[in-house]
Amino acid sequence: MIYGLIGEHLGHSFSAEIHARLGEEPYELRELAPEEVPLFLREGEFRGINVTIPYKQAVIPCLDEISETARAIGAVNTVVRRNGKLYGDNTDAAGLTRLLQRTGADLRGRKVLILGTGGTSLTAMYAARALGAAQTVRVSRSGRDGAVTYEQAAAEHRDARILINTTPCGMYPRTEECPVDLERFPELEAVADVVYNPLRTNLVLEARKRGIPAEGGLYMLTAQAVRAAELFRNTEYPPDTAEEIYRELLREKENIVLTGMPGSGKSTLAAELHRLTGKPVADTDKLIEEKAGRTIPEIFREDGEERFRDMESSVIAEVSARGGQIIATGGGAVLREKNVTALRRNGKLVLLERAAETLVPTEDRPLADTREKMDRLWREREPVYRAAADCTVAMEGTPEETAREVESRWQA
Ligand code: S3P
């Protein structure tokens, strides 16, 4: 191995993709048992490796030297060979620093709440202090190890300005969870979440809804990798390297979610976008029909709308957990807030807008099979569609032109 990552379970790591973009190819993932770690470090032929859970502390005694940062945090995530010696550093701190800066927050003199007491919480304390925080308070369920409980945090630290989540709360498959009620911290100026799957946790979405700048962990992951690559190669990358790679990753991993009225052209446009981007299409109406083994008019007739909506929510929950797709939703998908939240965790919602009088009622649409029903639906739903949209595209040009417009708005 020349470059790579060691840890215990590496199945879902994005590191190989990021390092490939930095020119470190091949970047191998090597799962090691605890007793294999010292031998690997001593005899491995690597130039530079990253270290992840649970070996960030365990590697330290095997190294010849570690950086000030790694010593202060008590964890190493990058090991390089220099003149035959093993040197350990911690680039998670640089990654988290960049993530905090990306929120636009100024930490100087601020009180910072850090959720969690695991390894990453130590990195967060270090990064927050390095950025000038006046006070860091760690929060955990037990309130042990120098932390306060969530109840204490809400009672005694209501004035916190910055919040950093270092717990796995909100991470796939626990995507419905949110570690805190932001209502209890009315003075927050920024939220950073180290979780990157989903791209935006409920915590990040909840913060943004309140107008608080918030960022998810993919940018931190990218920035720590860039810093590690600099150590591997003893070089410096241009300052916007992390930002560029982050944007590329987002383009690849984020979903394009098409919303809009029945008959607005979501399925047609999904096919066009597939031709343009190569991303696979998930059509929620089709998936519902496949699962149920019945057509939508049949489901409405036999089970009623409410049961249809439940099926729709469960298909949306499943589809929106994955990234890199075009999702064509049914016209009523945005009626339930929890569908919108699920879709937004890994995607951007693009509202396809067409003049109401050009929406054509069809027989296979139980809620829009007459002109009257179609017009009523539009009046009722227009504000809901607008509130759920991250951006809106008018269905005016050819499908190809509109698809290009959707892609550019979605990327912006
Ligand atoms: C519905 C729209 C339909 C389908 C179902 C309900 C709605 O999808 O999900 O008939 O409530 O607007 P289209 O928007 O693709 O017609």
Coordinates of N, CA and C in Angstrom, one line a residue, residues 209-377:
K209 N -33.7 26.4 8.6 CA -35.0 26.8 8.6 C -35.2 28.0 9.5
R210 N -34.4 28.1 10.5 CA -34.4 29.2 11.4 C -33.5 30.3 11.0
G211 N -32.9 30.2 9.9 CA -32.0 31.3 9.4 C -30.6 31.2 10.0
I212 N -30.3 30.1 10.6 CA -28.9 30.0 11.2 C -28.0 29.3 10.2
P213 N -26.9 29.9 9.8 CA -26.0 29.2 8.9 C -25.6 27.9 9.4
A214 N -25.7 26.8 8.6 CA -25.4 25.5 9.1 C -24.7 24.7 8.0
E215 N -23.7 23.9 8.3 CA -23.0 23.0 7.3 C -22.9 21.6 7.8
G216 N -23.0 20.7 6.9 CA -22.9 19.2 7.2 C -21.4 18.8 7.0
G217 N -21.1 17.6 7.3 CA -19.7 17.1 7.5 C -18.9 16.8 6.2
L218 N -19.6 16.8 5.0 CA -18.8 16.4 3.9 C -17.7 17.4 3.6
Y219 N -17.9 18.7 3.9 CA -16.8 19.6 3.6 C -15.7 19.4 4.6
M220 N -16.0 19.0 5.8 CA -14.9 18.7 6.8 C -14.1 17.5 6.3
L221 N -14.8 16.5 5.8 CA -14.1 15.3 5.3 C -13.2 15.6 4.2
T222 N -13.7 16.5 3.3 CA -12.9 16.8 2.1 C -11.7 17.7 2.6
A223 N -11.9 18.6 3.4 CA -10.8 19.5 3.9 C -9.7 18.7 4.6
Q224 N -10.1 17.8 5.5 CA -9.1 17.0 6.2 C -8.3 16.1 5.3
A225 N -9.0 15.7 4.2 CA -8.3 14.8 3.2 C -7.2 15.6 2.4
V226 N -7.6 16.9 2.1 CA -6.7 17.7 1.4 C -5.4 18.0 2.2
R227 N -5.7 18.3 3.5 CA -4.6 18.5 4.4 C -3.7 17.3 4.6
A228 N -4.3 16.1 4.6 CA -3.6 14.8 4.7 C -2.7 14.6 3.5
A229 N -3.3 14.9 2.3 CA -2.6 14.8 1.0 C -1.4 15.7 1.0
E230 N -1.5 16.9 1.6 CA -0.4 17.8 1.6 C 0.7 17.2 2.4
L231 N 0.4 16.5 3.5 CA 1.4 15.9 4.3 C 2.0 14.7 3.6
F232 N 1.1 13.9 3.0 CA 1.6 12.7 2.2 C 2.7 13.1 1.2
R233 N 2.5 14.2 0.5 CA 3.3 14.6 -0.6 C 4.3 15.8 -0.3
N234 N 4.2 16.2 1.0 CA 5.0 17.3 1.4 C 4.9 18.5 0.5
T235 N 3.6 18.9 0.2 CA 3.4 20.0 -0.7 C 2.2 20.8 -0.2
E236 N 1.8 21.8 -1.0 CA 0.6 22.6 -0.7 C -0.3 22.7 -1.9
Y237 N -1.6 22.5 -1.7 CA -2.6 22.6 -2.8 C -3.1 24.0 -2.8
P238 N -3.6 24.5 -3.9 CA -4.2 25.8 -3.9 C -5.3 25.9 -2.9
P239 N -5.6 27.1 -2.3 CA -6.5 27.2 -1.2 C -7.9 26.8 -1.5
D240 N -8.3 26.8 -2.8 CA -9.7 26.5 -3.1 C -9.9 25.0 -3.5
T241 N -8.8 24.2 -3.3 CA -8.9 22.8 -3.6 C -10.0 22.0 -2.9
A242 N -10.1 22.2 -1.6 CA -11.2 21.5 -0.9 C -12.6 21.9 -1.4
E243 N -12.7 23.2 -1.6 CA -14.0 23.7 -2.1 C -14.4 23.1 -3.5
E244 N -13.4 23.0 -4.3 CA -13.7 22.4 -5.7 C -14.0 21.0 -5.6
I245 N -13.3 20.2 -4.8 CA -13.6 18.8 -4.7 C -14.9 18.6 -4.0
Y246 N -15.2 19.4 -3.0 CA -16.5 19.3 -2.3 C -17.6 19.5 -3.3
R247 N -17.5 20.5 -4.1 CA -18.6 20.7 -5.1 C -18.7 19.6 -6.1
E248 N -17.6 19.0 -6.5 CA -17.7 17.9 -7.4 C -18.4 16.7 -6.7
L249 N -18.0 16.5 -5.5 CA -18.7 15.4 -4.7 C -20.2 15.6 -4.6
L250 N -20.5 16.8 -4.3 CA -21.9 17.2 -4.2 C -22.7 16.9 -5.5
R251 N -22.1 17.3 -6.6 CA -22.7 17.1 -7.9 C -23.0 15.6 -8.1
E252 N -22.0 14.8 -7.6 CA -22.2 13.4 -7.8 C -23.2 12.8 -6.9
K253 N -23.1 13.2 -5.6 CA -23.9 12.5 -4.6 C -25.3 13.1 -4.3
E254 N -25.5 14.3 -4.7 CA -26.8 14.9 -4.3 C -27.9 14.5 -5.3
N255 N -29.1 14.4 -4.8 CA -30.2 14.1 -5.7 C -30.8 15.3 -6.3
I256 N -31.3 15.2 -7.5 CA -32.1 16.3 -8.2 C -33.5 15.8 -7.9
V257 N -34.3 16.5 -7.1 CA -35.6 16.1 -6.8 C -36.6 17.0 -7.6
L258 N -37.4 16.4 -8.4 CA -38.4 17.2 -9.2 C -39.7 17.2 -8.6
T259 N -40.3 18.4 -8.3 CA -41.6 18.5 -7.7 C -42.5 19.3 -8.6
G260 N -43.8 19.3 -8.4 CA -44.7 20.1 -9.2 C -46.0 19.4 -9.4
M261 N -46.9 20.2 -10.0 CA -48.3 19.7 -10.2 C -48.3 18.5 -11.0
P262 N -49.4 17.7 -10.9 CA -49.7 16.6 -11.8 C -49.7 17.2 -13.2
G263 N -49.0 16.5 -14.1 CA -49.0 17.0 -15.5 C -48.1 18.1 -15.8
S264 N -47.2 18.4 -14.8 CA -46.2 19.5 -15.1 C -45.0 19.0 -15.9
G265 N -44.9 17.7 -16.0 CA -43.8 17.2 -16.8 C -42.6 16.6 -16.1
K266 N -42.9 16.2 -14.8 CA -41.8 15.7 -14.0 C -41.1 14.4 -14.6
S267 N -42.0 13.5 -15.0 CA -41.4 12.2 -15.6 C -40.7 12.5 -16.9
T268 N -41.2 13.3 -17.8 CA -40.6 13.6 -19.0 C -39.2 14.3 -18.8
L269 N -39.2 15.2 -17.8 CA -38.0 15.9 -17.6 C -37.0 15.1 -16.9
A270 N -37.4 14.1 -16.1 CA -36.5 13.2 -15.4 C -35.8 12.4 -16.5
A271 N -36.5 11.9 -17.5 CA -35.8 11.1 -18.5 C -34.8 12.0 -19.3
E272 N -35.2 13.3 -19.5 CA -34.3 14.2 -20.2 C -33.0 14.4 -19.3
L273 N -33.2 14.6 -18.1 CA -32.1 14.8 -17.2 C -31.2 13.6 -17.1
H274 N -31.8 12.5 -17.2 CA -31.0 11.2 -17.2 C -30.1 11.2 -18.4
R275 N -30.6 11.6 -19.5 CA -29.8 11.7 -20.7 C -28.6 12.7 -20.6
L276 N -28.9 13.8 -19.9 CA -28.0 14.8 -19.7 C -26.9 14.5 -18.7
T277 N -27.3 13.9 -17.6 CA -26.4 13.7 -16.4 C -25.9 12.2 -16.2
G278 N -26.6 11.3 -16.8 CA -26.3 9.9 -16.6 C -26.8 9.4 -15.2
K279 N -27.4 10.3 -14.4 CA -27.9 9.8 -13.1 C -29.1 8.9 -13.3
P280 N -29.3 7.9 -12.5 CA -30.5 7.0 -12.6 C -31.7 7.7 -12.1
V281 N -32.9 7.3 -12.7 CA -34.1 8.0 -12.3 C -34.9 7.1 -11.3
A282 N -35.4 7.7 -10.2 CA -36.3 7.0 -9.3 C -37.6 7.8 -9.4
D283 N -38.7 7.1 -9.9 CA -40.0 7.7 -10.1 C -40.9 7.2 -9.0
T284 N -41.2 8.0 -8.0 CA -41.9 7.5 -6.8 C -43.3 6.9 -7.1
D285 N -44.0 7.5 -8.1 CA -45.3 6.9 -8.4 C -45.1 5.5 -9.0
K286 N -44.1 5.3 -9.9 CA -43.9 4.0 -10.5 C -43.5 3.0 -9.4
L287 N -42.6 3.5 -8.4 CA -42.2 2.6 -7.4 C -43.3 2.1 -6.5
I288 N -44.3 3.1 -6.2 CA -45.4 2.7 -5.5 C -46.3 1.6 -6.2
E289 N -46.5 1.9 -7.5 CA -47.2 0.9 -8.3 C -46.6 -0.5 -8.3
E290 N -45.2 -0.5 -8.4 CA -44.5 -1.8 -8.4 C -44.7 -2.5 -7.1
K291 N -44.5 -1.7 -6.0 CA -44.6 -2.3 -4.7 C -46.0 -2.9 -4.4
A292 N -47.0 -2.1 -4.8 CA -48.4 -2.5 -4.5 C -48.9 -3.5 -5.5
G293 N -48.2 -3.6 -6.7 CA -48.7 -4.5 -7.7 C -50.1 -4.0 -8.3
R294 N -50.3 -2.7 -8.2 CA -51.6 -2.1 -8.7 C -51.3 -0.7 -9.2
T295 N -52.2 -0.2 -10.0 CA -52.0 1.1 -10.6 C -52.5 2.2 -9.5
I296 N -52.1 3.4 -9.7 CA -52.5 4.4 -8.8 C -54.0 4.6 -8.7
P297 N -54.7 4.7 -9.8 CA -56.2 4.8 -9.7 C -56.8 3.6 -8.9
E298 N -56.2 2.4 -9.1 CA -56.7 1.3 -8.3 C -56.4 1.5 -6.8
I299 N -55.2 1.9 -6.5 CA -54.9 2.1 -5.0 C -55.9 3.1 -4.4
F300 N -56.1 4.3 -5.1 CA -57.0 5.3 -4.6 C -58.4 4.7 -4.4
R301 N -58.9 3.9 -5.4 CA -60.2 3.4 -5.4 C -60.3 2.4 -4.2
E302 N -59.3 1.5 -4.1 CA -59.5 0.4 -3.1 C -59.1 0.8 -1.7
D303 N -58.0 1.6 -1.6 CA -57.5 1.9 -0.2 C -57.8 3.4 0.2
G304 N -58.0 4.3 -0.7 CA -58.2 5.7 -0.4 C -56.9 6.4 -0.4
E305 N -57.1 7.8 -0.4 CA -55.9 8.6 -0.5 C -54.9 8.5 0.7
E306 N -55.4 8.4 1.9 CA -54.6 8.4 3.1 C -53.6 7.2 3.0
R307 N -54.1 6.0 2.6 CA -53.3 4.9 2.5 C -52.2 5.0 1.4
F308 N -52.7 5.7 0.3 CA -51.7 6.0 -0.8 C -50.6 6.9 -0.3
R309 N -51.0 7.9 0.5 CA -50.0 8.8 1.1 C -49.0 8.1 2.0
D310 N -49.5 7.1 2.7 CA -48.5 6.3 3.6 C -47.6 5.6 2.7
M311 N -48.1 5.0 1.7 CA -47.2 4.2 0.8 C -46.2 5.2 0.1
E312 N -46.6 6.3 -0.2 CA -45.8 7.3 -0.8 C -44.7 7.7 0.1
S313 N -45.0 8.0 1.4 CA -44.0 8.4 2.4 C -43.0 7.3 2.6
S314 N -43.4 6.0 2.6 CA -42.5 5.0 2.8 C -41.5 4.8 1.6
V315 N -42.0 5.0 0.4 CA -41.2 4.9 -0.8 C -40.2 6.1 -0.8
I316 N -40.7 7.3 -0.4 CA -39.8 8.5 -0.3 C -38.7 8.3 0.7
A317 N -39.1 7.7 1.9 CA -38.0 7.5 2.9 C -36.9 6.6 2.4
E318 N -37.3 5.6 1.6 CA -36.4 4.6 1.1 C -35.5 5.3 0.0
V319 N -36.1 5.9 -0.9 CA -35.4 6.5 -2.1 C -34.5 7.6 -1.6
S320 N -35.0 8.4 -0.7 CA -34.2 9.6 -0.4 C -33.0 9.3 0.5
A321 N -32.9 8.1 1.0 CA -31.7 7.7 1.8 C -30.5 7.5 0.9
R322 N -30.8 7.3 -0.4 CA -29.7 7.2 -1.3 C -29.4 8.5 -2.1
G323 N -28.2 8.6 -2.6 CA -27.8 9.8 -3.3 C -27.6 9.5 -4.8
G324 N -27.2 10.6 -5.5 CA -26.8 10.4 -6.9 C -27.9 10.1 -7.9
Q325 N -29.1 10.4 -7.5 CA -30.2 10.1 -8.4 C -31.1 11.3 -8.9
I326 N -31.9 11.1 -9.9 CA -32.9 12.0 -10.2 C -34.2 11.4 -9.6
I327 N -34.9 12.2 -8.7 CA -36.1 11.7 -8.1 C -37.3 12.4 -8.7
A328 N -38.2 11.7 -9.4 CA -39.4 12.4 -9.9 C -40.5 12.0 -8.9
T329 N -41.0 13.1 -8.2 CA -42.0 12.8 -7.2 C -43.4 12.9 -7.7
G330 N -44.4 12.3 -7.0 CA -45.8 12.5 -7.4 C -46.2 13.9 -7.0
G331 N -47.3 14.4 -7.6 CA -47.7 15.8 -7.4 C -48.0 16.1 -5.9
G332 N -48.4 15.1 -5.1 CA -48.7 15.4 -3.7 C -47.6 15.1 -2.7
A333 N -46.4 14.7 -3.2 CA -45.4 14.3 -2.3 C -45.0 15.4 -1.3
V334 N -45.1 16.6 -1.7 CA -44.6 17.7 -0.8 C -45.7 18.1 0.3
L335 N -46.9 17.4 0.2 CA -47.9 17.8 1.2 C -47.5 17.4 2.6
R336 N -46.7 16.4 2.7 CA -46.3 16.0 4.1 C -44.9 16.5 4.3
E337 N -44.8 17.3 5.4 CA -43.6 17.9 5.7 C -42.4 16.9 5.9
K338 N -42.7 15.7 6.4 CA -41.7 14.8 6.6 C -41.1 14.2 5.3
N339 N -41.9 14.2 4.3 CA -41.4 13.8 2.9 C -40.4 14.9 2.4
V340 N -40.8 16.1 2.6 CA -39.9 17.2 2.2 C -38.6 17.2 2.9
T341 N -38.6 17.0 4.2 CA -37.4 16.9 5.0 C -36.5 15.7 4.5
A342 N -37.2 14.6 4.3 CA -36.4 13.4 3.9 C -35.7 13.7 2.5
L343 N -36.5 14.2 1.6 CA -35.9 14.5 0.2 C -34.8 15.5 0.3
R344 N -34.9 16.5 1.2 CA -33.9 17.5 1.3 C -32.6 17.1 2.0
R345 N -32.7 16.0 2.8 CA -31.5 15.6 3.4 C -30.4 15.2 2.4
N346 N -30.8 14.6 1.3 CA -29.7 14.3 0.3 C -30.0 14.9 -1.1
G347 N -30.9 15.9 -1.1 CA -31.2 16.5 -2.4 C -31.6 17.9 -2.4
K348 N -31.7 18.5 -3.6 CA -32.3 19.8 -3.7 C -33.6 19.7 -4.5
L349 N -34.7 20.4 -4.0 CA -36.0 20.3 -4.6 C -36.2 21.4 -5.7
V350 N -36.4 20.9 -6.9 CA -36.6 21.8 -8.0 C -38.1 21.8 -8.4
L351 N -38.8 22.9 -8.2 CA -40.2 23.0 -8.6 C -40.3 23.3 -10.1
L352 N -41.0 22.4 -10.8 CA -41.3 22.6 -12.2 C -42.6 23.4 -12.3
E353 N -42.5 24.6 -12.9 CA -43.7 25.4 -12.9 C -44.2 25.6 -14.3
R354 N -45.5 25.4 -14.4 CA -46.2 25.5 -15.7 C -47.5 26.3 -15.5
A355 N -47.9 27.1 -16.4 CA -49.1 27.9 -16.2 C -50.3 27.0 -16.0
A356 N -51.1 27.3 -15.0 CA -52.2 26.4 -14.6 C -53.0 26.0 -15.7
E357 N -53.3 26.9 -16.7 CA -54.3 26.5 -17.7 C -53.7 25.5 -18.7
T358 N -52.3 25.3 -18.7 CA -51.7 24.4 -19.6 C -51.6 23.0 -19.0
L359 N -52.0 22.8 -17.7 CA -51.9 21.5 -17.1 C -53.1 20.7 -17.5
V360 N -52.9 19.6 -18.2 CA -54.0 18.8 -18.8 C -54.4 17.7 -17.9
P361 N -55.7 17.7 -17.5 CA -56.2 16.6 -16.7 C -56.2 15.3 -17.4
T362 N -55.8 14.2 -16.7 CA -55.8 12.9 -17.4 C -56.5 11.8 -16.5
E363 N -57.0 10.8 -17.2 CA -57.8 9.8 -16.4 C -57.0 9.0 -15.4
D364 N -55.7 8.9 -15.6 CA -54.9 8.1 -14.6 C -54.5 8.9 -13.4
R365 N -55.1 10.1 -13.3 CA -54.8 11.0 -12.1 C -56.0 11.2 -11.3
P366 N -56.2 10.4 -10.3 CA -57.5 10.4 -9.6 C -57.8 11.8 -9.0
L367 N -56.8 12.6 -8.7 CA -57.1 13.9 -8.0 C -57.1 15.0 -9.1
A368 N -56.7 14.7 -10.3 CA -56.7 15.7 -11.3 C -57.2 15.2 -12.7
D369 N -58.4 14.5 -12.6 CA -58.9 14.0 -13.9 C -59.9 14.8 -14.5
T370 N -60.2 16.0 -13.9 CA -61.1 17.0 -14.6 C -60.4 18.4 -14.5
R371 N -60.8 19.3 -15.3 CA -60.3 20.6 -15.3 C -60.5 21.3 -14.0
E372 N -61.7 21.1 -13.5 CA -62.1 21.7 -12.2 C -61.2 21.2 -11.0
K373 N -61.0 19.9 -11.0 CA -60.2 19.3 -9.9 C -58.7 19.9 -10.0
M374 N -58.3 19.9 -11.3 CA -56.9 20.4 -11.5 C -56.8 21.8 -11.0
D375 N -57.7 22.7 -11.4 CA -57.6 24.1 -11.0 C -57.7 24.2 -9.5
R376 N -58.6 23.4 -8.8 CA -58.7 23.5 -7.4 C -57.3 23.1 -6.7
L377 N -56.8 22.0 -7.2 CA -55.5 21.5 -6.7 C -54.4 22.6 -6.7

